[in-house]
């Protein structure tokens, strides 16, 4: 299978969202099926006006992988679940 370039948006507004995002980026960097990962800066954004929640921390990562879309989704969901 040929490697494809992937862009994934990350976001959190749970306890210590910066820690959640940086941990996710670190784990993606260490994943054996993910190569040449680059990460954007972290950005703070407000939740929707009608929602009373803490601000979000967001980022985008770009990487190449030979994983299928379904396998990549499973890996991303596993990562998300591991962080609650």
Coordinates of C-alpha atoms in Angstrom, one line a residue:
X1 CA 0.0 0.0 0.0
X2 CA 1.2 3.5 -0.7
X3 CA 1.6 6.1 2.0
X4 CA -1.0 8.9 2.1
X5 CA -0.7 12.3 3.7
X6 CA -3.2 12.9 6.5
X7 CA -4.4 15.9 8.4
X8 CA -6.1 15.4 11.8
X9 CA -7.7 18.1 14.0
X10 CA -7.1 17.7 17.7
X11 CA -9.1 19.5 20.4
X12 CA -9.8 19.3 24.1
X13 CA -11.5 21.4 26.8
X14 CA -11.2 18.9 29.6
X15 CA -9.0 19.3 32.7
X16 CA -5.6 20.6 31.5
X17 CA -6.4 20.6 27.8
X18 CA -2.9 21.6 26.8
X19 CA -1.6 18.4 28.4
X20 CA -4.1 16.3 26.6
X21 CA -3.2 17.8 23.2
X22 CA 0.6 17.6 23.7
X23 CA 0.3 14.0 25.0
X24 CA -1.7 13.0 21.9
X25 CA 0.9 14.6 19.6
X26 CA 3.7 12.8 21.5
X27 CA 1.8 9.4 21.2
X28 CA 1.2 10.0 17.5
X29 CA 4.9 10.7 17.0
X30 CA 5.8 7.4 18.6
X31 CA 3.3 5.3 16.6
X32 CA 5.0 2.9 14.3
X33 CA 2.6 3.4 11.4
X34 CA 2.9 7.2 11.5
X35 CA 5.7 9.0 9.8
X36 CA 6.9 12.6 9.2
X37 CA 4.5 14.1 11.8
X38 CA 4.3 17.9 11.9
X39 CA 2.1 19.7 14.4
X40 CA 0.7 23.2 14.3
X41 CA 0.8 25.7 17.1
X42 CA -1.8 25.3 19.8
X43 CA -4.9 27.6 19.5
X44 CA -7.5 28.6 22.0
X45 CA -11.1 28.9 20.9
X46 CA -14.3 29.7 22.6
X47 CA -17.1 27.1 22.7
X48 CA -20.4 27.9 20.9
X49 CA -22.1 31.0 22.4
X50 CA -25.0 29.1 24.0
X51 CA -22.7 26.6 25.7
X52 CA -21.2 27.3 29.1
X53 CA -17.9 25.3 28.8
X54 CA -14.2 26.1 29.2
X55 CA -12.3 27.3 26.2
X56 CA -10.9 24.6 23.8
X57 CA -7.3 24.1 22.9
X58 CA -6.9 23.0 19.3
X59 CA -4.2 21.9 16.9
X60 CA -3.7 20.1 13.6
X61 CA -1.2 17.4 12.9
X62 CA 0.0 16.3 9.4
X63 CA 1.6 13.0 8.8
X64 CA 2.0 10.1 6.4
X65 CA 0.8 6.6 6.9
X66 CA 0.0 3.4 5.1
X67 CA -2.9 2.6 7.4
X68 CA -6.3 2.3 5.8
X69 CA -8.9 4.9 6.7
X70 CA -10.7 2.4 8.9
X71 CA -7.5 1.3 10.7
X72 CA -6.4 4.9 11.2
X73 CA -9.9 5.8 12.6
X74 CA -9.5 2.8 15.1
X75 CA -6.1 4.0 16.2
X76 CA -7.3 7.6 16.7
X77 CA -10.3 6.4 18.7
X78 CA -8.1 4.2 20.8
X79 CA -5.9 7.2 21.5
X80 CA -8.9 9.4 22.4
X81 CA -10.3 6.7 24.7
X82 CA -7.0 6.3 26.5
X83 CA -7.3 10.0 27.5
X84 CA -10.9 9.9 28.5

